[in-house]
Coordinates of N, CA and C in Angstrom, one line a residue:
M28 N -21.5 -25.1 -15.0 CA -19.8 -25.8 -14.5 C -19.1 -24.7 -13.8
W29 N -18.5 -24.9 -13.0 CA -17.4 -23.8 -12.4 C -16.5 -23.6 -13.1
P30 N -16.4 -22.3 -13.7 CA -15.8 -21.7 -15.2 C -14.0 -21.7 -14.0
F31 N -13.5 -21.0 -13.0 CA -12.5 -20.7 -12.5 C -11.7 -22.1 -12.0
D32 N -10.8 -21.6 -11.8 CA -9.6 -22.9 -11.2 C -9.4 -22.7 -9.7
Q33 N -9.9 -22.1 -8.9 CA -10.1 -21.8 -7.9 C -11.4 -22.6 -7.3
P34 N -11.9 -22.7 -6.2 CA -13.3 -23.0 -5.7 C -14.3 -21.8 -5.2
P35 N -15.4 -22.1 -5.5 CA -16.2 -20.7 -5.2 C -16.1 -19.9 -3.7
N36 N -15.7 -20.8 -2.9 CA -15.3 -20.3 -1.5 C -13.8 -19.5 -1.3
C37 N -12.9 -19.8 -2.5 CA -11.6 -19.0 -2.3 C -11.5 -17.8 -2.0
A38 N -10.7 -17.1 -1.1 CA -10.5 -15.9 -0.7 C -10.2 -15.2 -2.3
T39 N -10.6 -14.0 -2.2 CA -10.7 -13.3 -3.3 C -10.2 -11.8 -2.7
V40 N -9.6 -10.8 -3.4 CA -9.3 -9.6 -3.2 C -10.4 -8.8 -3.8
V41 N -10.8 -8.3 -3.6 CA -11.7 -6.9 -4.4 C -12.3 -5.5 -3.8
S42 N -12.4 -4.8 -4.8 CA -12.7 -3.4 -4.2 C -13.8 -3.1 -3.5
N43 N -13.9 -2.5 -2.5 CA -15.4 -2.3 -1.9 C -16.4 -1.7 -2.7
S44 N -16.1 -0.9 -3.6 CA -16.7 -0.1 -4.3 C -17.5 -1.0 -5.4
I45 N -17.1 -2.1 -5.8 CA -17.4 -3.1 -6.2 C -18.5 -3.9 -5.7
I46 N -18.4 -4.3 -4.6 CA -19.0 -5.2 -4.0 C -20.6 -4.2 -3.3
E47 N -20.0 -3.0 -3.5 CA -21.3 -2.1 -3.0 C -22.0 -1.7 -4.6
K48 N -21.8 -2.1 -5.3 CA -22.3 -1.9 -6.7 C -22.0 -0.6 -7.1
R49 N -21.3 0.5 -6.4 CA -20.9 1.8 -7.0 C -20.1 2.1 -7.8
K50 N -19.4 0.6 -8.4 CA -18.3 0.9 -9.6 C -18.1 -0.4 -10.2
P51 N -17.6 -0.2 -11.5 CA -17.6 -1.6 -12.2 C -16.2 -2.5 -12.1
I52 N -16.0 -3.3 -12.5 CA -14.6 -4.2 -12.4 C -13.9 -3.7 -13.6
L53 N -12.8 -3.2 -13.0 CA -11.6 -2.5 -14.1 C -10.3 -3.4 -14.5
N54 N -10.3 -3.9 -13.5 CA -8.9 -4.5 -13.5 C -9.1 -5.9 -12.8
V55 N -8.8 -7.3 -13.7 CA -8.9 -8.8 -12.8 C -7.5 -9.1 -13.1
S56 N -7.0 -10.0 -12.2 CA -5.7 -10.3 -12.3 C -6.0 -11.9 -11.6
H57 N -5.0 -12.6 -12.1 CA -4.9 -14.0 -11.5 C -3.6 -14.3 -11.2
D58 N -3.2 -14.2 -9.8 CA -2.0 -14.0 -9.6 C -1.1 -15.2 -9.9
E59 N 0.3 -15.1 -10.0 CA 1.0 -16.3 -10.6 C 1.6 -17.5 -9.0
D60 N 1.7 -16.5 -7.8 CA 2.3 -17.2 -6.6 C 1.4 -18.1 -6.3
D61 N 0.1 -17.6 -5.9 CA -0.8 -18.6 -5.4 C -1.8 -18.7 -5.9
H62 N -2.3 -18.5 -6.9 CA -3.1 -18.5 -8.2 C -4.6 -17.9 -7.6
G63 N -4.3 -16.7 -6.8 CA -5.6 -15.9 -6.1 C -6.1 -15.0 -7.7
W64 N -7.1 -14.4 -7.2 CA -7.6 -13.5 -7.9 C -7.8 -12.4 -7.3
Q65 N -8.1 -11.4 -8.1 CA -8.2 -9.8 -7.6 C -9.1 -9.2 -9.0
F66 N -10.5 -8.7 -8.3 CA -11.4 -7.9 -9.0 C -11.2 -6.4 -8.6
L67 N -10.4 -5.3 -9.3 CA -10.4 -4.1 -8.7 C -11.2 -3.2 -9.7
D68 N -11.1 -1.7 -8.9 CA -12.0 -0.6 -9.8 C -11.1 0.1 -10.4
N69 N -9.7 -0.2 -10.1 CA -8.6 0.8 -10.6 C -8.7 2.2 -10.1
E70 N -9.3 2.1 -8.9 CA -9.1 4.0 -8.6 C -8.4 3.8 -7.3
S71 N -8.4 3.0 -6.2 CA -7.4 2.8 -4.9 C -7.1 1.2 -4.7
E72 N -5.8 0.9 -4.0 CA -5.6 -0.1 -3.7 C -5.1 0.1 -2.1
E73 N -5.9 0.8 -1.9 CA -5.3 1.2 0.0 C -6.2 -0.5 0.5
L74 N -5.6 -0.6 1.6 CA -6.2 -2.1 2.2 C -7.7 -1.6 3.0
D75 N -8.3 0.0 3.6 CA -9.1 0.4 3.7 C -10.1 0.4 2.7
D76 N -9.9 0.3 1.4 CA -10.6 0.3 0.2 C -10.6 -1.3 -0.6
L77 N -10.6 -2.4 0.1 CA -10.2 -3.7 -0.3 C -11.3 -4.7 0.5
C78 N -11.6 -5.5 0.3 CA -11.9 -6.5 1.2 C -11.8 -7.8 0.5
I79 N -12.0 -8.8 1.2 CA -12.0 -10.0 1.3 C -13.6 -11.2 1.1
V80 N -13.8 -11.3 -0.2 CA -14.9 -12.3 -0.5 C -14.6 -13.6 -1.3
G81 N -15.4 -14.3 -1.2 CA -15.0 -15.6 -1.8 C -15.7 -15.4 -3.1
L82 N -15.2 -16.1 -3.9 CA -14.7 -16.1 -5.8 C -16.2 -16.3 -6.0
G83 N -16.9 -17.0 -5.3 CA -18.4 -17.1 -6.0 C -19.4 -16.0 -5.6
H84 N -19.0 -15.0 -4.8 CA -19.7 -13.8 -4.6 C -19.4 -12.9 -6.0
I85 N -18.4 -13.2 -6.1 CA -18.0 -12.0 -7.8 C -18.9 -12.2 -9.2
L86 N -19.2 -13.8 -9.0 CA -20.4 -14.0 -10.0 C -21.7 -13.5 -9.6
E87 N -21.7 -13.3 -8.7 CA -23.5 -12.8 -8.4 C -23.3 -11.3 -8.4
V88 N -22.4 -10.1 -7.9 CA -21.9 -9.4 -8.6 C -22.0 -8.8 -9.8
D89 N -21.3 -9.8 -10.7 CA -21.3 -9.4 -12.1 C -20.8 -10.9 -12.7
P90 N -22.1 -11.3 -13.2 CA -22.1 -12.8 -14.1 C -21.0 -13.0 -15.1
S91 N -20.9 -11.7 -15.8 CA -19.6 -11.8 -16.6 C -18.3 -11.7 -16.7
M92 N -18.1 -11.9 -15.1 CA -16.8 -12.2 -15.1 C -16.3 -13.7 -15.3
A93 N -17.2 -14.4 -15.4 CA -16.8 -15.7 -15.9 C -16.2 -16.0 -17.2
G94 N -16.6 -14.9 -18.0 CA -15.5 -15.0 -19.4 C -14.2 -14.8 -19.2
L95 N -14.0 -14.2 -18.1 CA -12.5 -14.0 -17.8 C -11.7 -15.0 -17.0
A96 N -12.3 -16.1 -16.4 CA -12.0 -17.4 -15.8 C -10.7 -18.2 -16.7
I97 N -10.4 -17.5 -18.0 CA -9.7 -18.2 -18.8 C -8.0 -17.8 -18.4
L98 N -7.8 -16.4 -17.8 CA -6.5 -16.0 -17.6 C -5.6 -16.8 -16.7
E99 N -4.8 -17.2 -17.1 CA -3.8 -18.0 -16.6 C -3.0 -17.3 -15.8
P100 N -2.5 -18.1 -14.6 CA -1.6 -17.2 -13.7 C -0.6 -16.6 -14.3
G101 N -0.6 -15.2 -13.7 CA 0.3 -14.4 -13.7 C -0.1 -13.5 -15.0
W102 N -1.5 -13.7 -15.4 CA -2.0 -12.5 -16.8 C -3.2 -11.8 -15.9
Q103 N -3.6 -10.7 -16.6 CA -4.1 -9.6 -15.8 C -5.2 -9.2 -17.1
A104 N -6.0 -8.9 -17.1 CA -7.4 -8.0 -18.0 C -7.9 -6.9 -17.5
T105 N -7.6 -5.8 -18.0 CA -7.6 -4.2 -17.7 C -8.9 -4.0 -18.8
R106 N -9.3 -2.5 -18.7 CA -10.4 -2.1 -19.2 C -10.4 -0.6 -18.9
A107 N -10.8 0.3 -19.5 CA -10.7 1.6 -19.2 C -12.0 2.2 -18.3
D108 N -13.4 1.5 -18.9 CA -14.4 1.9 -18.1 C -15.0 0.6 -18.8
I109 N -16.6 0.4 -18.0 CA -17.4 -0.7 -18.4 C -17.9 -0.8 -20.1
N110 N -17.7 -0.2 -20.8 CA -17.8 0.0 -22.4 C -16.7 -0.4 -22.9
S111 N -15.8 -0.6 -22.4 CA -14.7 -0.8 -23.3 C -14.2 -2.4 -23.2
E112 N -13.1 -2.3 -24.3 CA -13.1 -3.7 -24.2 C -11.8 -4.1 -23.5
W113 N -11.6 -5.7 -23.1 CA -10.8 -6.1 -22.1 C -9.5 -6.3 -22.8
V114 N -8.1 -5.4 -22.1 CA -7.0 -5.9 -22.8 C -6.4 -7.0 -21.8
I115 N -5.9 -8.1 -22.5 CA -5.2 -9.0 -21.7 C -4.0 -9.1 -22.1
E116 N -3.3 -9.1 -20.9 CA -1.7 -8.9 -20.8 C -0.9 -9.6 -19.4
R117 N 0.4 -9.7 -19.7 CA 0.9 -10.6 -18.7 C 1.3 -9.4 -18.3
I118 N 1.1 -10.0 -16.5 CA 1.3 -9.0 -15.3 C 2.6 -8.5 -15.1
P119 N 3.0 -7.1 -15.1 CA 4.4 -6.9 -15.6 C 4.7 -6.7 -13.9
P120 N 6.2 -7.4 -13.9 CA 7.2 -7.8 -12.9 C 7.2 -6.6 -11.7
E121 N 7.2 -6.6 -10.7 CA 7.2 -5.7 -9.6 C 8.5 -5.3 -9.7
E122 N 8.6 -3.7 -10.0 CA 9.7 -2.9 -10.0 C 10.8 -3.2 -8.8
E123 N 11.9 -3.7 -8.6 CA 13.0 -3.8 -7.5 C 13.2 -2.6 -7.0
V124 N 13.4 -2.7 -5.6 CA 13.8 -1.2 -5.1 C 14.9 -1.4 -4.8
D125 N 15.8 -0.3 -5.0 CA 17.2 -0.7 -4.9 C 17.5 0.2 -3.7
A126 N 18.3 -1.0 -2.8 CA 18.7 -0.8 -1.3 C 19.8 -0.3 -1.2
T127 N 20.4 0.5 -1.8 CA 21.8 1.2 -2.0 C 21.9 2.6 -1.3

């Protein structure tokens, strides 16, 4: 049974290094606004370092991510390295930029 709230072909943001299997997934977020998912290496969020893949491809790269499908929208899971426990918490609000 499919564990996520989005279908396997849902566009998902992921670090290139994860898809290339050079680095592990260290940050998983479930966006509150569109219920999208992000799987990042915690090193760079520059556009050149990211790609879009189907959510199903994430489970091909790391099947253990099915365990994080429980994340509610607006929540994230982070860990320091592949051997660390996941820390699950609400995604902090973005800081407002003072336009004055």
